[in-house]
């Protein structure tokens, strides 16, 4: 096996072992009916230790050396978003500010924390020598060519101004249909709920803007930056799509369908970053999806995690 193939294989193995898959396997297939905090904490420490093992290997195994910054950034994401985020959000002070005070207040607190996480990750990227354009935090070339993807039915390359608009419309319609069918199958919304949804819509837009920025920075741009030049465009897209998709197992939609939908979206949004060398299309399309999810969530028609 060539060194490049070994490096690529190690990147995939790292994503599987240190990403969200161990948590899903434990929660869904191995854990007893009553989950315990020590068991869940054990999964987190397994992820951290696995990261540290890969980082240690990168100091003396040549095949892992090009991946060292990727390993370090993901370890930072795990610790900051996976642990520090929870410690702050569960603290008595934070709960006194944002806990049990309605959807708007709770979501505002959550998005403030997510934004703080993304800003810290920017700091980590800066310490590792990345510039803003390296992690795509620029507008980019909005009309750059979208390279043909045969399994999407694309017959030829086309500008992102065309492909991006078309994809945004199709994926938004698809997500709306999926959510509406799920809502109607359980209980048709009342007139009061629909009117409440309209009142919450401006808040959903603001929170969608914040959430989309945080997720695109933390789980896409920050990971693509050290990865795509090492394992190539397609591997980088699918590795980051895998991480992002598995991270939405307990989101909306819930379960493996949610994983598949989030991974597909992640592939396209990552593709937009690499091809336009910018953040704009990914942020815009992600905002639309979050608005569609957050609006029914605000009035209790949709619950994260399938609850």
mmCIF file of C-alpha atoms in Angstrom:
data_model
loop_
_atom_site.group_PDB
_atom_site.id
_atom_site.type_symbol
_atom_site.label_atom_id
_atom_site.label_comp_id
_atom_site.label_asym_id
_atom_site.label_seq_id
_atom_site.Cartn_x
_atom_site.Cartn_y
_atom_site.Cartn_z
ATOM 1 C CA UNK A 1 0.000 0.000 0.000
ATOM 2 C CA UNK A 2 1.412 3.393 -0.971
ATOM 3 C CA UNK A 3 1.998 6.060 1.661
ATOM 4 C CA UNK A 4 -0.793 8.249 0.222
ATOM 5 C CA UNK A 5 -3.309 5.400 0.409
ATOM 6 C CA UNK A 6 -2.217 4.644 3.954
ATOM 7 C CA UNK A 7 -2.689 8.296 4.932
ATOM 8 C CA UNK A 8 -6.163 8.326 3.413
ATOM 9 C CA UNK A 9 -7.102 5.076 5.165
ATOM 10 C CA UNK A 10 -5.870 6.503 8.473
ATOM 11 C CA UNK A 11 -7.994 9.617 7.964
ATOM 12 C CA UNK A 12 -11.095 7.445 7.509
ATOM 13 C CA UNK A 13 -10.206 5.270 10.503
ATOM 14 C CA UNK A 14 -9.673 8.370 12.632
ATOM 15 C CA UNK A 15 -13.076 9.772 11.648
ATOM 16 C CA UNK A 16 -14.813 6.487 12.522
ATOM 17 C CA UNK A 17 -13.082 5.964 15.876
ATOM 18 C CA UNK A 18 -13.082 9.537 17.175
ATOM 19 C CA UNK A 19 -16.294 10.840 15.624
ATOM 20 C CA UNK A 20 -19.863 10.196 16.706
ATOM 21 C CA UNK A 21 -20.116 6.537 15.670
ATOM 22 C CA UNK A 22 -18.910 5.085 19.034
ATOM 23 C CA UNK A 23 -21.566 7.115 20.863
ATOM 24 C CA UNK A 24 -24.316 5.930 18.520
ATOM 25 C CA UNK A 25 -23.243 2.286 18.744
ATOM 26 C CA UNK A 26 -23.154 2.461 22.537
ATOM 27 C CA UNK A 27 -26.467 4.300 22.916
ATOM 28 C CA UNK A 28 -28.431 2.329 20.344
ATOM 29 C CA UNK A 29 -27.002 -1.191 20.476
ATOM 30 C CA UNK A 30 -24.834 -1.816 23.537
ATOM 31 C CA UNK A 31 -26.017 0.258 26.480
ATOM 32 C CA UNK A 32 -28.557 -0.930 29.065
ATOM 33 C CA UNK A 33 -32.007 0.595 28.996
ATOM 34 C CA UNK A 34 -31.041 3.211 31.566
ATOM 35 C CA UNK A 35 -28.095 5.270 30.322
ATOM 36 C CA UNK A 36 -25.633 6.416 32.931
ATOM 37 C CA UNK A 37 -23.513 9.527 32.933
ATOM 38 C CA UNK A 38 -20.289 7.591 33.699
ATOM 39 C CA UNK A 39 -20.870 5.368 30.663
ATOM 40 C CA UNK A 40 -21.473 8.351 28.394
ATOM 41 C CA UNK A 41 -18.413 10.087 29.834
ATOM 42 C CA UNK A 42 -16.451 6.929 29.088
ATOM 43 C CA UNK A 43 -17.303 7.231 25.398
ATOM 44 C CA UNK A 44 -16.046 10.828 25.403
ATOM 45 C CA UNK A 45 -12.753 9.811 26.983
ATOM 46 C CA UNK A 46 -12.427 6.940 24.508
ATOM 47 C CA UNK A 47 -12.701 9.510 21.706
ATOM 48 C CA UNK A 48 -10.148 11.798 23.335
ATOM 49 C CA UNK A 49 -7.656 8.991 23.995
ATOM 50 C CA UNK A 50 -8.057 7.738 20.428
ATOM 51 C CA UNK A 51 -7.305 11.269 19.194
ATOM 52 C CA UNK A 52 -4.194 11.428 21.369
ATOM 53 C CA UNK A 53 -2.990 8.064 20.047
ATOM 54 C CA UNK A 54 -3.309 9.272 16.453
ATOM 55 C CA UNK A 55 -1.579 12.563 17.332
ATOM 56 C CA UNK A 56 1.273 10.638 18.981
ATOM 57 C CA UNK A 57 1.622 8.450 15.892
ATOM 58 C CA UNK A 58 1.933 11.597 13.774
ATOM 59 C CA UNK A 59 5.241 12.412 15.472
ATOM 60 C CA UNK A 60 7.038 9.278 14.292
ATOM 61 C CA UNK A 61 4.954 7.572 11.579
ATOM 62 C CA UNK A 62 5.470 9.349 8.288
ATOM 63 C CA UNK A 63 2.064 8.373 6.876
ATOM 64 C CA UNK A 64 0.241 10.194 9.684
ATOM 65 C CA UNK A 65 2.353 13.360 9.671
ATOM 66 C CA UNK A 66 0.260 15.186 7.005
ATOM 67 C CA UNK A 67 -2.860 14.581 9.122
ATOM 68 C CA UNK A 68 -1.509 16.032 12.361
ATOM 69 C CA UNK A 69 -3.334 19.367 12.068
ATOM 70 C CA UNK A 70 -6.575 17.555 11.214
ATOM 71 C CA UNK A 71 -6.161 15.400 14.329
ATOM 72 C CA UNK A 72 -5.466 18.448 16.514
ATOM 73 C CA UNK A 73 -8.418 20.449 15.202
ATOM 74 C CA UNK A 74 -10.844 17.565 15.723
ATOM 75 C CA UNK A 75 -9.523 17.027 19.253
ATOM 76 C CA UNK A 76 -10.159 20.726 19.917
ATOM 77 C CA UNK A 77 -13.715 20.384 18.576
ATOM 78 C CA UNK A 78 -14.350 17.341 20.779
ATOM 79 C CA UNK A 79 -13.121 19.054 23.931
ATOM 80 C CA UNK A 80 -14.600 22.492 23.308
ATOM 81 C CA UNK A 81 -17.941 21.545 21.758
ATOM 82 C CA UNK A 82 -18.265 18.111 23.305
ATOM 83 C CA UNK A 83 -17.241 18.867 26.888
ATOM 84 C CA UNK A 84 -16.804 22.566 27.634
ATOM 85 C CA UNK A 85 -20.084 23.399 25.914
ATOM 86 C CA UNK A 86 -21.918 20.969 28.187
ATOM 87 C CA UNK A 87 -20.217 22.156 31.354
ATOM 88 C CA UNK A 88 -21.210 25.756 30.648
ATOM 89 C CA UNK A 89 -24.772 24.995 29.505
ATOM 90 C CA UNK A 90 -25.436 22.838 32.592
ATOM 91 C CA UNK A 91 -23.937 25.293 35.061
ATOM 92 C CA UNK A 92 -26.229 26.905 37.608
ATOM 93 C CA UNK A 93 -25.439 30.404 36.332
ATOM 94 C CA UNK A 94 -26.176 29.568 32.717
ATOM 95 C CA UNK A 95 -29.384 27.773 33.659
ATOM 96 C CA UNK A 96 -30.484 30.784 35.684
ATOM 97 C CA UNK A 97 -30.108 32.893 32.548
ATOM 98 C CA UNK A 98 -31.461 30.582 29.849
ATOM 99 C CA UNK A 99 -32.981 27.453 31.441
ATOM 100 C CA UNK A 100 -36.750 26.814 31.440
ATOM 101 C CA UNK A 101 -37.556 30.257 30.070
ATOM 102 C CA UNK A 102 -39.187 29.313 26.796
ATOM 103 C CA UNK A 103 -37.927 28.297 23.368
ATOM 104 C CA UNK A 104 -36.640 31.728 22.356
ATOM 105 C CA UNK A 105 -34.509 32.210 25.452
ATOM 106 C CA UNK A 106 -33.221 28.643 25.537
ATOM 107 C CA UNK A 107 -32.335 28.658 21.849
ATOM 108 C CA UNK A 108 -30.646 32.044 22.163
ATOM 109 C CA UNK A 109 -28.449 30.685 24.945
ATOM 110 C CA UNK A 110 -27.627 27.593 22.900
ATOM 111 C CA UNK A 111 -26.666 29.644 19.858
ATOM 112 C CA UNK A 112 -24.487 31.960 21.941
ATOM 113 C CA UNK A 113 -22.564 28.917 23.147
ATOM 114 C CA UNK A 114 -22.244 27.512 19.636
ATOM 115 C CA UNK A 115 -20.980 30.862 18.409
ATOM 116 C CA UNK A 116 -18.435 30.961 21.243
ATOM 117 C CA UNK A 117 -17.260 27.472 20.267
ATOM 118 C CA UNK A 118 -16.765 28.523 16.650
ATOM 119 C CA UNK A 119 -14.794 31.598 17.706
ATOM 120 C CA UNK A 120 -12.500 29.443 19.852
ATOM 121 C CA UNK A 121 -12.018 27.081 16.903
ATOM 122 C CA UNK A 122 -11.019 30.074 14.777
ATOM 123 C CA UNK A 123 -8.420 30.797 17.444
ATOM 124 C CA UNK A 124 -7.148 27.205 17.222
ATOM 125 C CA UNK A 125 -6.931 27.455 13.428
ATOM 126 C CA UNK A 126 -4.988 30.702 13.755
ATOM 127 C CA UNK A 127 -2.539 29.129 16.210
ATOM 128 C CA UNK A 128 -1.980 26.286 13.738
ATOM 129 C CA UNK A 129 -1.047 28.789 11.034
ATOM 130 C CA UNK A 130 -4.263 28.944 9.000
ATOM 131 C CA UNK A 131 -5.443 32.215 7.453
ATOM 132 C CA UNK A 132 -9.106 33.096 6.897
ATOM 133 C CA UNK A 133 -9.013 32.112 3.234
ATOM 134 C CA UNK A 134 -7.429 28.762 4.191
ATOM 135 C CA UNK A 135 -10.570 27.795 6.107
ATOM 136 C CA UNK A 136 -12.897 29.474 3.608
ATOM 137 C CA UNK A 137 -14.105 32.286 5.881
ATOM 138 C CA UNK A 138 -14.464 34.587 2.884
ATOM 139 C CA UNK A 139 -17.320 35.075 0.418
ATOM 140 C CA UNK A 140 -15.557 33.197 -2.339
ATOM 141 C CA UNK A 141 -16.294 33.196 -6.058
ATOM 142 C CA UNK A 142 -20.076 32.819 -6.131
ATOM 143 C CA UNK A 143 -20.196 31.910 -9.839
ATOM 144 C CA UNK A 144 -17.315 29.421 -9.745
ATOM 145 C CA UNK A 145 -17.931 26.184 -11.698
ATOM 146 C CA UNK A 146 -19.743 23.431 -9.832
ATOM 147 C CA UNK A 147 -18.002 20.297 -11.033
ATOM 148 C CA UNK A 148 -20.257 17.629 -12.499
ATOM 149 C CA UNK A 149 -21.396 14.894 -10.131
ATOM 150 C CA UNK A 150 -22.861 12.041 -12.136
ATOM 151 C CA UNK A 151 -24.911 10.534 -9.309
ATOM 152 C CA UNK A 152 -26.660 13.916 -8.950
ATOM 153 C CA UNK A 153 -27.698 13.768 -12.574
ATOM 154 C CA UNK A 154 -25.456 16.668 -13.612
ATOM 155 C CA UNK A 155 -24.656 16.447 -17.325
ATOM 156 C CA UNK A 156 -21.839 19.002 -17.212
ATOM 157 C CA UNK A 157 -20.155 21.557 -15.003
ATOM 158 C CA UNK A 158 -22.351 24.573 -14.290
ATOM 159 C CA UNK A 159 -21.859 27.802 -12.340
ATOM 160 C CA UNK A 160 -22.657 27.777 -8.648
ATOM 161 C CA UNK A 161 -25.066 30.668 -9.246
ATOM 162 C CA UNK A 162 -27.220 28.131 -11.099
ATOM 163 C CA UNK A 163 -26.432 24.910 -9.251
ATOM 164 C CA UNK A 164 -26.560 26.545 -5.800
ATOM 165 C CA UNK A 165 -29.997 28.092 -6.384
ATOM 166 C CA UNK A 166 -31.406 24.883 -7.836
ATOM 167 C CA UNK A 167 -30.026 22.717 -5.052
ATOM 168 C CA UNK A 168 -31.230 25.140 -2.347
ATOM 169 C CA UNK A 169 -34.786 25.006 -3.729
ATOM 170 C CA UNK A 170 -34.872 21.221 -4.168
ATOM 171 C CA UNK A 171 -33.351 20.356 -0.769
ATOM 172 C CA UNK A 172 -35.626 22.876 0.976
ATOM 173 C CA UNK A 173 -38.738 21.439 -0.656
ATOM 174 C CA UNK A 174 -37.603 17.909 0.191
ATOM 175 C CA UNK A 175 -36.945 18.724 3.851
ATOM 176 C CA UNK A 176 -40.256 20.587 4.159
ATOM 177 C CA UNK A 177 -42.159 17.639 2.676
ATOM 178 C CA UNK A 178 -40.382 15.187 4.996
ATOM 179 C CA UNK A 179 -41.176 17.255 8.098
ATOM 180 C CA UNK A 180 -44.778 17.949 7.080
ATOM 181 C CA UNK A 181 -45.445 14.259 6.487
ATOM 182 C CA UNK A 182 -43.981 13.433 9.894
ATOM 183 C CA UNK A 183 -46.040 16.131 11.620
ATOM 184 C CA UNK A 184 -49.318 15.241 9.892
ATOM 185 C CA UNK A 185 -48.850 11.520 10.551
ATOM 186 C CA UNK A 186 -48.763 12.148 14.302
ATOM 187 C CA UNK A 187 -51.221 15.006 14.752
ATOM 188 C CA UNK A 188 -52.330 17.710 12.361
ATOM 189 C CA UNK A 189 -51.281 21.165 13.567
ATOM 190 C CA UNK A 190 -53.998 23.452 14.861
ATOM 191 C CA UNK A 191 -54.678 26.959 13.573
ATOM 192 C CA UNK A 192 -53.235 28.344 16.811
ATOM 193 C CA UNK A 193 -49.997 26.405 16.292
ATOM 194 C CA UNK A 194 -49.662 27.637 12.724
ATOM 195 C CA UNK A 195 -50.158 31.232 13.824
ATOM 196 C CA UNK A 196 -47.619 30.717 16.601
ATOM 197 C CA UNK A 197 -45.195 29.429 13.966
ATOM 198 C CA UNK A 198 -45.529 32.694 12.071
ATOM 199 C CA UNK A 199 -44.793 34.667 15.247
ATOM 200 C CA UNK A 200 -41.680 32.562 15.896
ATOM 201 C CA UNK A 201 -40.457 32.818 12.296
ATOM 202 C CA UNK A 202 -38.287 35.967 12.784
ATOM 203 C CA UNK A 203 -36.560 34.310 15.758
ATOM 204 C CA UNK A 204 -36.083 31.111 13.747
ATOM 205 C CA UNK A 205 -34.366 33.150 11.016
ATOM 206 C CA UNK A 206 -31.955 34.790 13.471
ATOM 207 C CA UNK A 207 -31.133 31.506 15.198
ATOM 208 C CA UNK A 208 -30.715 29.784 11.823
ATOM 209 C CA UNK A 209 -28.155 32.403 10.778
ATOM 210 C CA UNK A 210 -26.216 31.846 14.006
ATOM 211 C CA UNK A 211 -26.455 28.059 13.981
ATOM 212 C CA UNK A 212 -25.539 27.703 10.308
ATOM 213 C CA UNK A 213 -22.447 29.855 10.787
ATOM 214 C CA UNK A 214 -21.321 27.886 13.844
ATOM 215 C CA UNK A 215 -21.834 24.458 12.279
ATOM 216 C CA UNK A 216 -20.312 25.396 8.923
ATOM 217 C CA UNK A 217 -17.236 26.830 10.630
ATOM 218 C CA UNK A 218 -16.749 24.127 13.258
ATOM 219 C CA UNK A 219 -17.787 20.974 11.426
ATOM 220 C CA UNK A 220 -16.996 21.809 7.824
ATOM 221 C CA UNK A 221 -14.552 24.634 7.134
ATOM 222 C CA UNK A 222 -12.248 23.830 10.057
ATOM 223 C CA UNK A 223 -12.033 20.159 9.010
ATOM 224 C CA UNK A 224 -11.780 20.637 5.267
ATOM 225 C CA UNK A 225 -8.947 23.147 5.663
ATOM 226 C CA UNK A 226 -6.304 20.666 6.899
ATOM 227 C CA UNK A 227 -7.755 17.649 5.081
ATOM 228 C CA UNK A 228 -8.491 18.329 1.414
ATOM 229 C CA UNK A 229 -4.875 18.981 0.440
ATOM 230 C CA UNK A 230 -3.796 15.707 2.055
ATOM 231 C CA UNK A 231 -6.404 13.101 1.059
ATOM 232 C CA UNK A 232 -7.890 14.804 -1.989
ATOM 233 C CA UNK A 233 -11.209 16.496 -2.628
ATOM 234 C CA UNK A 234 -13.545 13.493 -2.682
ATOM 235 C CA UNK A 235 -12.139 11.792 0.409
ATOM 236 C CA UNK A 236 -12.171 15.081 2.307
ATOM 237 C CA UNK A 237 -15.796 15.704 1.338
ATOM 238 C CA UNK A 238 -16.970 12.232 2.323
ATOM 239 C CA UNK A 239 -14.980 12.116 5.582
ATOM 240 C CA UNK A 240 -16.408 15.446 6.726
ATOM 241 C CA UNK A 241 -19.853 14.406 5.484
ATOM 242 C CA UNK A 242 -19.583 11.232 7.583
ATOM 243 C CA UNK A 243 -18.670 13.213 10.704
ATOM 244 C CA UNK A 244 -21.443 15.758 10.136
ATOM 245 C CA UNK A 245 -24.053 13.147 9.255
ATOM 246 C CA UNK A 246 -23.365 10.954 12.300
ATOM 247 C CA UNK A 247 -23.440 14.086 14.455
ATOM 248 C CA UNK A 248 -27.089 14.539 13.441
ATOM 249 C CA UNK A 249 -28.276 11.078 14.497
ATOM 250 C CA UNK A 250 -30.097 12.683 17.446
ATOM 251 C CA UNK A 251 -31.200 15.737 15.495
ATOM 252 C CA UNK A 252 -34.042 16.528 13.115
ATOM 253 C CA UNK A 253 -34.787 14.273 11.275
ATOM 254 C CA UNK A 254 -33.863 11.572 13.801
ATOM 255 C CA UNK A 255 -31.941 8.330 13.269
ATOM 256 C CA UNK A 256 -30.216 6.876 10.234
ATOM 257 C CA UNK A 257 -32.507 8.764 7.856
ATOM 258 C CA UNK A 258 -31.312 11.955 9.510
ATOM 259 C CA UNK A 259 -27.700 10.789 9.181
ATOM 260 C CA UNK A 260 -28.134 10.133 5.451
ATOM 261 C CA UNK A 261 -29.857 13.473 4.833
ATOM 262 C CA UNK A 262 -27.295 15.451 6.853
ATOM 263 C CA UNK A 263 -24.367 13.647 5.184
ATOM 264 C CA UNK A 264 -25.768 14.357 1.725
ATOM 265 C CA UNK A 265 -26.226 18.029 2.597
ATOM 266 C CA UNK A 266 -22.726 18.123 4.103
ATOM 267 C CA UNK A 267 -21.202 16.745 0.896
ATOM 268 C CA UNK A 268 -22.800 19.474 -1.221
ATOM 269 C CA UNK A 269 -21.976 22.266 1.227
ATOM 270 C CA UNK A 270 -18.390 21.075 1.483
ATOM 271 C CA UNK A 271 -18.243 20.913 -2.304
ATOM 272 C CA UNK A 272 -19.371 24.549 -2.436
ATOM 273 C CA UNK A 273 -16.556 25.597 -0.093
ATOM 274 C CA UNK A 274 -13.853 23.805 -2.043
ATOM 275 C CA UNK A 275 -15.073 24.937 -5.457
ATOM 276 C CA UNK A 276 -15.896 28.570 -4.648
ATOM 277 C CA UNK A 277 -13.094 28.849 -2.067
ATOM 278 C CA UNK A 278 -15.604 30.540 0.211
ATOM 279 C CA UNK A 279 -18.295 30.315 2.866
ATOM 280 C CA UNK A 280 -21.268 32.049 1.253
ATOM 281 C CA UNK A 281 -23.152 29.255 -0.545
ATOM 282 C CA UNK A 282 -22.748 26.769 2.306
ATOM 283 C CA UNK A 283 -23.946 29.313 4.864
ATOM 284 C CA UNK A 284 -26.926 30.410 2.747
ATOM 285 C CA UNK A 285 -28.172 26.885 1.989
ATOM 286 C CA UNK A 286 -27.668 25.792 5.598
ATOM 287 C CA UNK A 287 -29.636 28.808 6.862
ATOM 288 C CA UNK A 288 -32.630 27.804 4.741
ATOM 289 C CA UNK A 289 -32.625 24.265 6.153
ATOM 290 C CA UNK A 290 -32.381 25.499 9.740
ATOM 291 C CA UNK A 291 -35.292 27.921 9.257
ATOM 292 C CA UNK A 292 -37.424 25.036 8.017
ATOM 293 C CA UNK A 293 -36.451 22.950 11.072
ATOM 294 C CA UNK A 294 -36.478 25.642 13.773
ATOM 295 C CA UNK A 295 -39.927 27.072 12.969
ATOM 296 C CA UNK A 296 -41.949 23.917 13.755
ATOM 297 C CA UNK A 297 -39.516 23.100 16.569
ATOM 298 C CA UNK A 298 -40.365 26.412 18.239
ATOM 299 C CA UNK A 299 -44.003 25.425 18.627
ATOM 300 C CA UNK A 300 -43.377 21.806 19.582
ATOM 301 C CA UNK A 301 -44.368 20.163 16.307
ATOM 302 C CA UNK A 302 -40.864 18.769 15.849
ATOM 303 C CA UNK A 303 -38.541 17.539 18.612
ATOM 304 C CA UNK A 304 -34.825 16.872 18.232
ATOM 305 C CA UNK A 305 -33.820 13.282 18.862
ATOM 306 C CA UNK A 306 -37.140 11.842 17.815
ATOM 307 C CA UNK A 307 -38.784 12.604 21.149
#
